[in-house]
Amino acid sequence: MLTVDFSRFPLAAGDRVLDLGCGAGRHAFECYRRGAQVVAVDRNGEEIREVAKWFAAMKEAGEAPAGATATAMEGDALALPFPDDSFDVVIISEVMEHIPDDKGVLAEMVRVLKPGGRIAITVPRYGPEKICWALSDAYHEVEGGHIRIYKADELLGKMEAAGLKPYGTHHAHGLHSPYWWLKCAFGVDNDKALPVKAYHKLLVWDIMKKPLATRLAEQALNPVIGKSFVAYATKPHLPVDAAQ
């Protein structure tokens, strides 16, 4: 289930991609399939080991084209072990709402992104997220949980202040907001509640089968209750006189 829309965020074979806070690796895997040179970074060592196993399995199965590479490594988003201007593309999906120093993370991503490079940032959308917080303290008052809710203008303003030039936004996962509202209402850890189980079954069916009915429903729901806000930006080239 991808949050980044690659039709709006072009990726060329051979692009060097950083998936920061990669989690289970969904965007890193897609970039690898598209022929990129992928570096997936996360602070969770267990998840990184799983991502590395999947990279190896994908290579063995021939899922990635010739020239594509994939590396998974533990790392700190506030102190990335890469030189300046290392990546053509940076993706950070559903991560910044967890990090107290979000400005520091933005600065690090801009530092390692090449001039002219592209960045995709996704965070929980303000409206649906506010409902989750109102329904359940356990949803966000946990170690490593969500510590802020972004308004769209706030996130875009921080991106611009970090030196990025936003060029597009959209919302994603409209079908998923009701699921999380149910989870929050019946208990975040209560997967046995009938409405939660039934809705989860619907989401699994949607992800596996991609039926036209749910595709159309999600397209209609995304602008209204899309769970994620997605922003795309570029790192401008320096003016010629500033680069000298």
GROMACS .gro file of C-alpha atoms in nm:
model
  244
    1MET     CA    1   0.000   0.000   0.000
    2LEU     CA    2   0.186   0.304  -0.130
    3THR     CA    3   0.123   0.654   0.000
    4VAL     CA    4   0.353   0.828  -0.247
    5ASP     CA    5   0.199   0.855  -0.595
    6PHE     CA    6   0.480   0.786  -0.841
    7SER     CA    7   0.278   0.933  -1.126
    8ARG     CA    8   0.322   1.269  -0.950
    9PHE     CA    9   0.670   1.192  -0.821
   10PRO     CA   10   0.876   1.071  -1.119
   11LEU     CA   11   1.149   0.818  -1.051
   12ALA     CA   12   1.408   0.726  -1.313
   13ALA     CA   13   1.608   0.405  -1.330
   14GLY     CA   14   1.943   0.467  -1.166
   15ASP     CA   15   1.816   0.740  -0.932
   16ARG     CA   16   1.979   0.722  -0.591
   17VAL     CA   17   1.692   0.708  -0.341
   18LEU     CA   18   1.686   0.749   0.037
   19ASP     CA   19   1.378   0.603   0.210
   20LEU     CA   20   1.413   0.758   0.554
   21GLY     CA   21   1.223   0.590   0.834
   22CYS     CA   22   1.144   0.312   0.589
   23GLY     CA   23   0.955   0.095   0.838
   24ALA     CA   24   0.852  -0.228   0.669
   25GLY     CA   25   0.996  -0.101   0.340
   26ARG     CA   26   0.691  -0.053   0.115
   27HIS     CA   27   0.825   0.254  -0.069
   28ALA     CA   28   1.181   0.121  -0.078
   29PHE     CA   29   1.061  -0.198  -0.246
   30GLU     CA   30   0.869  -0.003  -0.510
   31CYS     CA   31   1.172   0.214  -0.587
   32TYR     CA   32   1.387  -0.098  -0.618
   33ARG     CA   33   1.137  -0.250  -0.862
   34ARG     CA   34   1.158   0.070  -1.066
   35GLY     CA   35   1.536   0.037  -1.107
   36ALA     CA   36   1.658   0.282  -0.843
   37GLN     CA   37   1.966   0.258  -0.623
   38VAL     CA   38   1.786   0.244  -0.290
   39VAL     CA   39   1.911   0.306   0.061
   40ALA     CA   40   1.647   0.225   0.325
   41VAL     CA   41   1.718   0.370   0.670
   42ASP     CA   42   1.534   0.318   0.997
   43ARG     CA   43   1.625   0.331   1.365
   44ASN     CA   44   1.443   0.001   1.426
   45GLY     CA   45   1.699  -0.274   1.379
   46GLU     CA   46   1.442  -0.553   1.365
   47GLU     CA   47   1.254  -0.387   1.081
   48ILE     CA   48   1.577  -0.314   0.895
   49ARG     CA   49   1.677  -0.680   0.911
   50GLU     CA   50   1.340  -0.776   0.763
   51VAL     CA   51   1.373  -0.517   0.487
   52ALA     CA   52   1.719  -0.653   0.404
   53LYS     CA   53   1.575  -1.005   0.377
   54TRP     CA   54   1.305  -0.883   0.138
   55PHE     CA   55   1.560  -0.698  -0.074
   56ALA     CA   56   1.757  -1.022  -0.105
   57ALA     CA   57   1.443  -1.218  -0.192
   58MET     CA   58   1.345  -0.964  -0.456
   59LYS     CA   59   1.689  -0.985  -0.613
   60GLU     CA   60   1.674  -1.366  -0.612
   61ALA     CA   61   1.330  -1.359  -0.775
   62GLY     CA   62   1.440  -1.115  -1.044
   63GLU     CA   63   1.192  -0.848  -0.935
   64ALA     CA   64   1.442  -0.565  -0.977
   65PRO     CA   65   1.591  -0.469  -1.314
   66ALA     CA   66   1.961  -0.482  -1.395
   67GLY     CA   67   2.151  -0.195  -1.236
   68ALA     CA   68   1.912  -0.155  -0.943
   69THR     CA   69   2.067  -0.183  -0.597
   70ALA     CA   70   1.920  -0.195  -0.247
   71THR     CA   71   2.075  -0.149   0.096
   72ALA     CA   72   1.905  -0.150   0.436
   73MET     CA   73   2.075   0.008   0.736
   74GLU     CA   74   2.007   0.141   1.083
   75GLY     CA   75   2.046   0.514   1.119
   76ASP     CA   76   1.950   0.834   1.296
   77ALA     CA   77   1.737   1.074   1.092
   78LEU     CA   78   1.901   1.367   1.270
   79ALA     CA   79   2.256   1.255   1.186
   80LEU     CA   80   2.257   1.079   0.850
   81PRO     CA   81   2.587   0.908   0.762
   82PHE     CA   82   2.594   1.045   0.406
   83PRO     CA   83   2.780   1.333   0.238
   84ASP     CA   84   2.603   1.644   0.119
   85ASP     CA   85   2.416   1.612  -0.211
   86SER     CA   86   2.413   1.230  -0.206
   87PHE     CA   87   2.062   1.148  -0.328
   88ASP     CA   88   1.841   1.229  -0.626
   89VAL     CA   89   1.527   1.141  -0.431
   90VAL     CA   90   1.429   1.136  -0.062
   91ILE     CA   91   1.110   0.980   0.073
   92ILE     CA   92   0.994   1.014   0.432
   93SER     CA   93   0.651   0.860   0.489
   94GLU     CA   94   0.451   0.875   0.815
   95VAL     CA   95   0.763   0.958   1.018
   96MET     CA   96   0.784   1.330   1.095
   97GLU     CA   97   0.483   1.324   1.328
   98HIS     CA   98   0.693   1.101   1.559
   99ILE     CA   99   1.005   1.322   1.581
  100PRO     CA  100   1.033   1.617   1.822
  101ASP     CA  101   1.296   1.795   1.610
  102ASP     CA  102   1.116   1.790   1.276
  103LYS     CA  103   1.309   2.097   1.160
  104GLY     CA  104   1.633   1.908   1.223
  105VAL     CA  105   1.510   1.615   1.015
  106LEU     CA  106   1.412   1.847   0.731
  107ALA     CA  107   1.756   2.010   0.744
  108GLU     CA  108   1.928   1.671   0.720
  109MET     CA  109   1.712   1.561   0.427
  110VAL     CA  110   1.782   1.885   0.242
  111ARG     CA  111   2.153   1.846   0.313
  112VAL     CA  112   2.179   1.500   0.156
  113LEU     CA  113   1.946   1.582  -0.136
  114LYS     CA  114   2.114   1.695  -0.457
  115PRO     CA  115   2.022   2.035  -0.602
  116GLY     CA  116   1.736   1.967  -0.841
  117GLY     CA  117   1.645   1.655  -0.643
  118ARG     CA  118   1.293   1.562  -0.534
  119ILE     CA  119   1.146   1.489  -0.193
  120ALA     CA  120   0.816   1.333  -0.089
  121ILE     CA  121   0.683   1.381   0.264
  122THR     CA  122   0.370   1.216   0.399
  123VAL     CA  123   0.210   1.274   0.738
  124PRO     CA  124  -0.130   1.196   0.893
  125ARG     CA  125  -0.390   1.448   0.773
  126TYR     CA  126  -0.511   1.704   1.026
  127GLY     CA  127  -0.887   1.630   1.030
  128PRO     CA  128  -0.886   1.249   1.045
  129GLU     CA  129  -0.596   1.255   1.290
  130LYS     CA  130  -0.775   1.497   1.525
  131ILE     CA  131  -1.066   1.253   1.539
  132CYS     CA  132  -0.831   0.968   1.631
  133TRP     CA  133  -0.676   1.175   1.910
  134ALA     CA  134  -1.021   1.274   2.041
  135LEU     CA  135  -1.139   0.912   2.046
  136SER     CA  136  -0.834   0.757   2.210
  137ASP     CA  137  -0.546   0.873   2.428
  138ALA     CA  138  -0.379   0.536   2.373
  139TYR     CA  139  -0.358   0.611   2.000
  140HIS     CA  140  -0.099   0.882   2.050
  141GLU     CA  141   0.016   0.883   2.415
  142VAL     CA  142   0.264   0.599   2.372
  143GLU     CA  143   0.643   0.593   2.354
  144GLY     CA  144   0.745   0.667   1.999
  145GLY     CA  145   0.389   0.764   1.907
  146HIS     CA  146   0.249   1.068   1.732
  147ILE     CA  147   0.350   1.388   1.907
  148ARG     CA  148   0.197   1.645   1.670
  149ILE     CA  149  -0.073   1.690   1.409
  150TYR     CA  150   0.028   1.890   1.104
  151LYS     CA  151  -0.192   2.133   0.924
  152ALA     CA  152  -0.110   2.132   0.554
  153ASP     CA  153   0.005   2.495   0.550
  154GLU     CA  154   0.225   2.433   0.853
  155LEU     CA  155   0.411   2.145   0.689
  156LEU     CA  156   0.450   2.330   0.360
  157GLY     CA  157   0.579   2.634   0.547
  158LYS     CA  158   0.841   2.426   0.725
  159MET     CA  159   0.947   2.271   0.396
  160GLU     CA  160   0.988   2.614   0.239
  161ALA     CA  161   1.180   2.741   0.543
  162ALA     CA  162   1.419   2.445   0.502
  163GLY     CA  163   1.495   2.556   0.147
  164LEU     CA  164   1.257   2.331  -0.047
  165LYS     CA  165   1.017   2.436  -0.321
  166PRO     CA  166   0.683   2.248  -0.291
  167TYR     CA  167   0.520   2.166  -0.623
  168GLY     CA  168   0.223   1.945  -0.542
  169THR     CA  169   0.005   1.791  -0.272
  170HIS     CA  170  -0.276   1.539  -0.240
  171HIS     CA  171  -0.448   1.313   0.012
  172ALA     CA  172  -0.433   0.935   0.027
  173HIS     CA  173  -0.597   0.634   0.192
  174GLY     CA  174  -0.952   0.763   0.226
  175LEU     CA  175  -1.073   0.410   0.303
  176HIS     CA  176  -0.838   0.384   0.599
  177SER     CA  177  -0.962   0.673   0.811
  178PRO     CA  178  -1.284   0.495   0.920
  179TYR     CA  179  -1.079   0.189   1.013
  180TRP     CA  180  -0.863   0.391   1.250
  181TRP     CA  181  -1.166   0.568   1.395
  182LEU     CA  182  -1.312   0.227   1.474
  183LYS     CA  183  -0.982   0.114   1.624
  184CYS     CA  184  -0.970   0.420   1.846
  185ALA     CA  185  -1.335   0.386   1.947
  186PHE     CA  186  -1.315   0.016   2.040
  187GLY     CA  187  -0.959   0.019   2.173
  188VAL     CA  188  -0.638   0.055   1.973
  189ASP     CA  189  -0.520  -0.291   2.079
  190ASN     CA  190  -0.862  -0.454   2.047
  191ASP     CA  191  -0.856  -0.633   1.713
  192LYS     CA  192  -1.140  -0.868   1.811
  193ALA     CA  193  -1.419  -0.610   1.803
  194LEU     CA  194  -1.656  -0.714   1.523
  195PRO     CA  195  -1.665  -0.375   1.342
  196VAL     CA  196  -1.286  -0.359   1.349
  197LYS     CA  197  -1.248  -0.715   1.219
  198ALA     CA  198  -1.505  -0.660   0.945
  199TYR     CA  199  -1.348  -0.337   0.825
  200HIS     CA  200  -0.999  -0.488   0.834
  201LYS     CA  201  -1.124  -0.770   0.613
  202LEU     CA  202  -1.251  -0.510   0.366
  203LEU     CA  203  -0.914  -0.334   0.359
  204VAL     CA  204  -0.725  -0.660   0.303
  205TRP     CA  205  -0.962  -0.747   0.018
  206ASP     CA  206  -0.909  -0.403  -0.130
  207ILE     CA  207  -0.528  -0.427  -0.110
  208MET     CA  208  -0.514  -0.780  -0.250
  209LYS     CA  209  -0.781  -0.761  -0.522
  210LYS     CA  210  -0.791  -0.389  -0.606
  211PRO     CA  211  -1.156  -0.404  -0.719
  212LEU     CA  212  -1.294  -0.116  -0.921
  213ALA     CA  213  -1.562  -0.038  -0.659
  214THR     CA  214  -1.315   0.034  -0.379
  215ARG     CA  215  -1.075   0.215  -0.616
  216LEU     CA  216  -1.355   0.452  -0.711
  217ALA     CA  217  -1.467   0.486  -0.350
  218GLU     CA  218  -1.115   0.576  -0.238
  219GLN     CA  219  -1.077   0.833  -0.515
  220ALA     CA  220  -1.398   0.997  -0.397
  221LEU     CA  221  -1.304   0.980  -0.028
  222ASN     CA  222  -0.941   1.093  -0.052
  223PRO     CA  223  -1.014   1.467  -0.084
  224VAL     CA  224  -1.264   1.448   0.203
  225ILE     CA  225  -1.121   1.208   0.463
  226GLY     CA  226  -0.791   1.085   0.318
  227LYS     CA  227  -0.581   0.956   0.609
  228SER     CA  228  -0.251   1.093   0.477
  229PHE     CA  229  -0.139   1.432   0.348
  230VAL     CA  230   0.132   1.403   0.083
  231ALA     CA  231   0.360   1.688  -0.025
  232TYR     CA  232   0.617   1.692  -0.304
  233ALA     CA  233   0.902   1.939  -0.340
  234THR     CA  234   1.232   2.002  -0.513
  235LYS     CA  235   1.561   2.136  -0.384
  236PRO     CA  236   1.636   2.438  -0.603
  237HIS     CA  237   1.967   2.473  -0.781
  238LEU     CA  238   2.189   2.749  -0.644
  239PRO     CA  239   2.202   3.066  -0.853
  240VAL     CA  240   2.514   3.073  -1.067
  241ASP     CA  241   2.671   3.361  -0.872
  242ALA     CA  242   2.604   3.185  -0.537
  243ALA     CA  243   2.758   2.861  -0.657
  244GLN     CA  244   3.089   3.027  -0.747
   0.00000   0.00000   0.00000
